mmCIF file of C-alpha atoms in Angstrom:
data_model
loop_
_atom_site.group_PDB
_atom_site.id
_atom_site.type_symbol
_atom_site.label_atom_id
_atom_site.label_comp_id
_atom_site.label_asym_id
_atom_site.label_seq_id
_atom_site.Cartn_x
_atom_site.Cartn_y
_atom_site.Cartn_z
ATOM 1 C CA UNK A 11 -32.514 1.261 3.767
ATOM 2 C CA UNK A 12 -36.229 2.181 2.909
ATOM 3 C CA UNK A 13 -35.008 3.693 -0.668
ATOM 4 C CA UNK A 14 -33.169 -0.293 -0.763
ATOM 5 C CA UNK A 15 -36.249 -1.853 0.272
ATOM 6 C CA UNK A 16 -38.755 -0.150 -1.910
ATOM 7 C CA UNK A 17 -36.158 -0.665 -4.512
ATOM 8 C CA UNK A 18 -36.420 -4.592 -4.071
ATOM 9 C CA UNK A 19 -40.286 -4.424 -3.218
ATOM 10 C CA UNK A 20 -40.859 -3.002 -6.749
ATOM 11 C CA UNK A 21 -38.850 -5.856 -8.490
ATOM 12 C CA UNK A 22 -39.947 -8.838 -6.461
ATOM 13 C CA UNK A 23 -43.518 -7.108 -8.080
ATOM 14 C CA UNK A 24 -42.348 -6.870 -11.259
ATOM 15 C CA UNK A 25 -40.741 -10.467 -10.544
ATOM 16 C CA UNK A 26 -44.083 -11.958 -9.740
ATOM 17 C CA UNK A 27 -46.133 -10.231 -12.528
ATOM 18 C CA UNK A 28 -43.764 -11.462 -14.927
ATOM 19 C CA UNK A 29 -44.025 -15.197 -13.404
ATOM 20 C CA UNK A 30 -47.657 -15.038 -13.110
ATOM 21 C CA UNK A 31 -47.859 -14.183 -16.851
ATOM 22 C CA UNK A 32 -45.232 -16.777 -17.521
ATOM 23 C CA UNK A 33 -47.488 -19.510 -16.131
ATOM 24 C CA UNK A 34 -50.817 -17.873 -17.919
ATOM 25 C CA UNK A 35 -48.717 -17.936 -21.225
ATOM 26 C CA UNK A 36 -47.836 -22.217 -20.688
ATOM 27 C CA UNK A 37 -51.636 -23.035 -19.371
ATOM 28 C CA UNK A 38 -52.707 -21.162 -22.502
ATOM 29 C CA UNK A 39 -50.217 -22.901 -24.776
ATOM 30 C CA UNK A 40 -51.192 -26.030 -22.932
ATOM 31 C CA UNK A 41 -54.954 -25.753 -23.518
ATOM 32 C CA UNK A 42 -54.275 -24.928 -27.276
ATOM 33 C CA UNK A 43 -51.522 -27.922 -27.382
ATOM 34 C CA UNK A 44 -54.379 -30.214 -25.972
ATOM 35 C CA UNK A 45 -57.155 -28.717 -28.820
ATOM 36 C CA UNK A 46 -54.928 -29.088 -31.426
ATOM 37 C CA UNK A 47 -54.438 -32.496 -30.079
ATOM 38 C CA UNK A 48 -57.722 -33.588 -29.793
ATOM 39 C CA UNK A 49 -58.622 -31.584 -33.038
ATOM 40 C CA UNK A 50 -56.021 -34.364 -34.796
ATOM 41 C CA UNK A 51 -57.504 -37.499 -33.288
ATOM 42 C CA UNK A 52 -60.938 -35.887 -34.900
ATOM 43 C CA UNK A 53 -59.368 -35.596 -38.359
ATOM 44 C CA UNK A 54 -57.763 -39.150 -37.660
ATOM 45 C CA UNK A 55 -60.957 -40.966 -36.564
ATOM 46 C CA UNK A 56 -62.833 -38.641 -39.895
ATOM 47 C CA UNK A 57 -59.821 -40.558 -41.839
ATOM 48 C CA UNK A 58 -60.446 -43.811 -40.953
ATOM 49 C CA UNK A 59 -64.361 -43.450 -41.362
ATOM 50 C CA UNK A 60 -64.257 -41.791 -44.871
ATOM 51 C CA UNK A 61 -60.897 -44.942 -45.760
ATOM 52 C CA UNK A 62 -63.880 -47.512 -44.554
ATOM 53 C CA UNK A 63 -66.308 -45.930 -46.411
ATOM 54 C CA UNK A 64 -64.603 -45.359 -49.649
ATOM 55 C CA UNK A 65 -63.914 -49.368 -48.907
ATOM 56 C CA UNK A 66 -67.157 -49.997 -48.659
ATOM 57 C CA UNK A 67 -68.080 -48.338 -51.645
ATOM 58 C CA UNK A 68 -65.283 -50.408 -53.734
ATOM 59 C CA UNK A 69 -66.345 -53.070 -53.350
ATOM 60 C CA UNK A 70 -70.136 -52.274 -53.999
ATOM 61 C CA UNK A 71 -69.366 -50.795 -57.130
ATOM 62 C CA UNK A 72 -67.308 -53.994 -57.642
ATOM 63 C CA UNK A 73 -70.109 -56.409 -56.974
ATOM 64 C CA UNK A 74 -72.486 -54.240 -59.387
ATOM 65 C CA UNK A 75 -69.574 -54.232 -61.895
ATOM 66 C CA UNK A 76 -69.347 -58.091 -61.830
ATOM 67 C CA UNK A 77 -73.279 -58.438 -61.444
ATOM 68 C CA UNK A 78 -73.325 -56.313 -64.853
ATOM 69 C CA UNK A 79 -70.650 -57.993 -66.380
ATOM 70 C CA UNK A 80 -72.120 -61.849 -65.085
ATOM 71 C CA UNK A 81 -75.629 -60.853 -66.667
ATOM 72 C CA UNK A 82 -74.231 -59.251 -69.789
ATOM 73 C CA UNK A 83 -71.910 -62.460 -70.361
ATOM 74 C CA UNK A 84 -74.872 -64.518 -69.120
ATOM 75 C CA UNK A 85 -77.173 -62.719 -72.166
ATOM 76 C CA UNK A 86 -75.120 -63.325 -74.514
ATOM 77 C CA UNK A 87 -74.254 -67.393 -73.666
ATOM 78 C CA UNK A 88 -78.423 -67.464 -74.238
ATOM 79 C CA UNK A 89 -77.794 -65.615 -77.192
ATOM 80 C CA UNK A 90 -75.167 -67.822 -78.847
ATOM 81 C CA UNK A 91 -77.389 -70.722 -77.167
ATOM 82 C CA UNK A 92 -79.824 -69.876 -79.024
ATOM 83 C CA UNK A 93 -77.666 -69.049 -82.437
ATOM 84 C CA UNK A 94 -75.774 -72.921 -81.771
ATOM 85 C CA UNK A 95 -79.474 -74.770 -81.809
ATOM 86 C CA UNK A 96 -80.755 -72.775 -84.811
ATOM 87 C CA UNK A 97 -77.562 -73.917 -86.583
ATOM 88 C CA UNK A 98 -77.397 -77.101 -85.829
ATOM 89 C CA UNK A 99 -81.097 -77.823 -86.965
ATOM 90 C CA UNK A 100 -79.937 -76.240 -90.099
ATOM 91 C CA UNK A 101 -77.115 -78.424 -90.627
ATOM 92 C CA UNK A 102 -79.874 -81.503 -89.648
ATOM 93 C CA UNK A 103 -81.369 -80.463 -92.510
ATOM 94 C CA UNK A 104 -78.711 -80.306 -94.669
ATOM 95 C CA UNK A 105 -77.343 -83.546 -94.016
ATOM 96 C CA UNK A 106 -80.468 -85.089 -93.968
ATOM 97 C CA UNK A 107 -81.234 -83.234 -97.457
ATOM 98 C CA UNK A 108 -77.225 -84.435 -98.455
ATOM 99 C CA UNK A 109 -78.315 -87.927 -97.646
ATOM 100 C CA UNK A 110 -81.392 -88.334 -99.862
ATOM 101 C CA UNK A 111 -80.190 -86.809 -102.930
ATOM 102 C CA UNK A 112 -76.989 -89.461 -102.315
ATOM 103 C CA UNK A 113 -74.135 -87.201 -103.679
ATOM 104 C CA UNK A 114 -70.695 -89.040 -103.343
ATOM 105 C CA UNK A 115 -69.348 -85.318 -102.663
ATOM 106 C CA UNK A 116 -70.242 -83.241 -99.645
ATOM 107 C CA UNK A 117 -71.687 -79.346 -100.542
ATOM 108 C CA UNK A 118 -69.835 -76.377 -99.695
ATOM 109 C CA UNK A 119 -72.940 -75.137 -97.715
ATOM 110 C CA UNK A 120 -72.419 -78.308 -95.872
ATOM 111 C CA UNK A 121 -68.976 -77.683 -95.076
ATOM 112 C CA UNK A 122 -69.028 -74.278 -94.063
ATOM 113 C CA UNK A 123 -72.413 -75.575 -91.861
ATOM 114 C CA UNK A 124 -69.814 -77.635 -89.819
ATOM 115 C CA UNK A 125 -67.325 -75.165 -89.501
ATOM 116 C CA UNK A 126 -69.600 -72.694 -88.308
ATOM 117 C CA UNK A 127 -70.997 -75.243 -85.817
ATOM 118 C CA UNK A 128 -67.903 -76.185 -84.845
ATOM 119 C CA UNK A 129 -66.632 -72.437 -83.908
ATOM 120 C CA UNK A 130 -69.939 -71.584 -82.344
ATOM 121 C CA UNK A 131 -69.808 -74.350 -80.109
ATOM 122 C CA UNK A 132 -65.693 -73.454 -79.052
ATOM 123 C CA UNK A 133 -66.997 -70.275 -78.531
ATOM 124 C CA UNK A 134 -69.928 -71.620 -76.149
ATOM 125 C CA UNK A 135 -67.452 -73.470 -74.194
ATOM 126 C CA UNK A 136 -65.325 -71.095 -74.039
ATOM 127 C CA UNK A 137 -68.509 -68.366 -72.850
ATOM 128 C CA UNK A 138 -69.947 -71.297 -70.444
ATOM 129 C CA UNK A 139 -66.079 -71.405 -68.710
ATOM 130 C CA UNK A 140 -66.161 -67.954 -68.442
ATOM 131 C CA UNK A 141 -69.211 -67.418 -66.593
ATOM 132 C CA UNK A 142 -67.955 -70.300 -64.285
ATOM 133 C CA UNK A 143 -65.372 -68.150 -63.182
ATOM 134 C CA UNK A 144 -67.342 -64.889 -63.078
ATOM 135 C CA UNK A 145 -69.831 -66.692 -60.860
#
């Protein structure tokens, strides 16, 4: 009947409509799926290129660290160099001064001239192994 067929005319409309907005809804939720896809493997990529740079910039402030630290160290083996030679010419003269006044019995400044020498040369080693390793 023609009431029937309008009847069934209307809802295969309606049925359509609906189905049509149906597939606009998924290619819309598709296309946003895909940017928010692609919008990851950005952030991902950004990731990796910030990790390599903050890598990067380890292990240049590393090198400058050790650089600083070598030349510091360095300095002050020169410096204690230095210190050891003006020591031991000083205890030269003291046992060269010991010698001609022929005392049986060493002095005390004499002593405590070896001692120091003695420690400031440990501690040279000790400075000249450690810039070994540094370098």
């Amino acid at each position: 009947t023609a009431n029937e067929n309008h009847r069934l005319k209307v809802q295969i409309a309606d049925l359509t409509r609906r189905l049509k907005n149906a597939q606009l809804t998924i290619e819309a939720e598709r296309t946003i799926a895909e940017n928010a896809v692609a919008k990851a493997d950005d952030y991902r990529l950004q990731i990796e290129q910030l990790s390599y740079m903050l890598g990067l910039e380890s292990a240049k402030s590393f090198n400058i660290e050790t650089k600083n630290m070598q030349f510091m160290e360095s300095k002050r083996y020169e410096e204690n160099k230095e210190k050891a030679g003006n020591l031991h010419q000083e205890l030269r003269m003291e046992e060269v001064e010991f010698w001609m006044t022929k005392n049986k019995r060493e002095p005390l400044k004499l002593q405590r001239l070896r001692a120091k020498a003695a420690k400031l040369e440990q501690e040279q080693e000790s400075q000249r192994k450690l810039l070994q390793e540094i370098a």
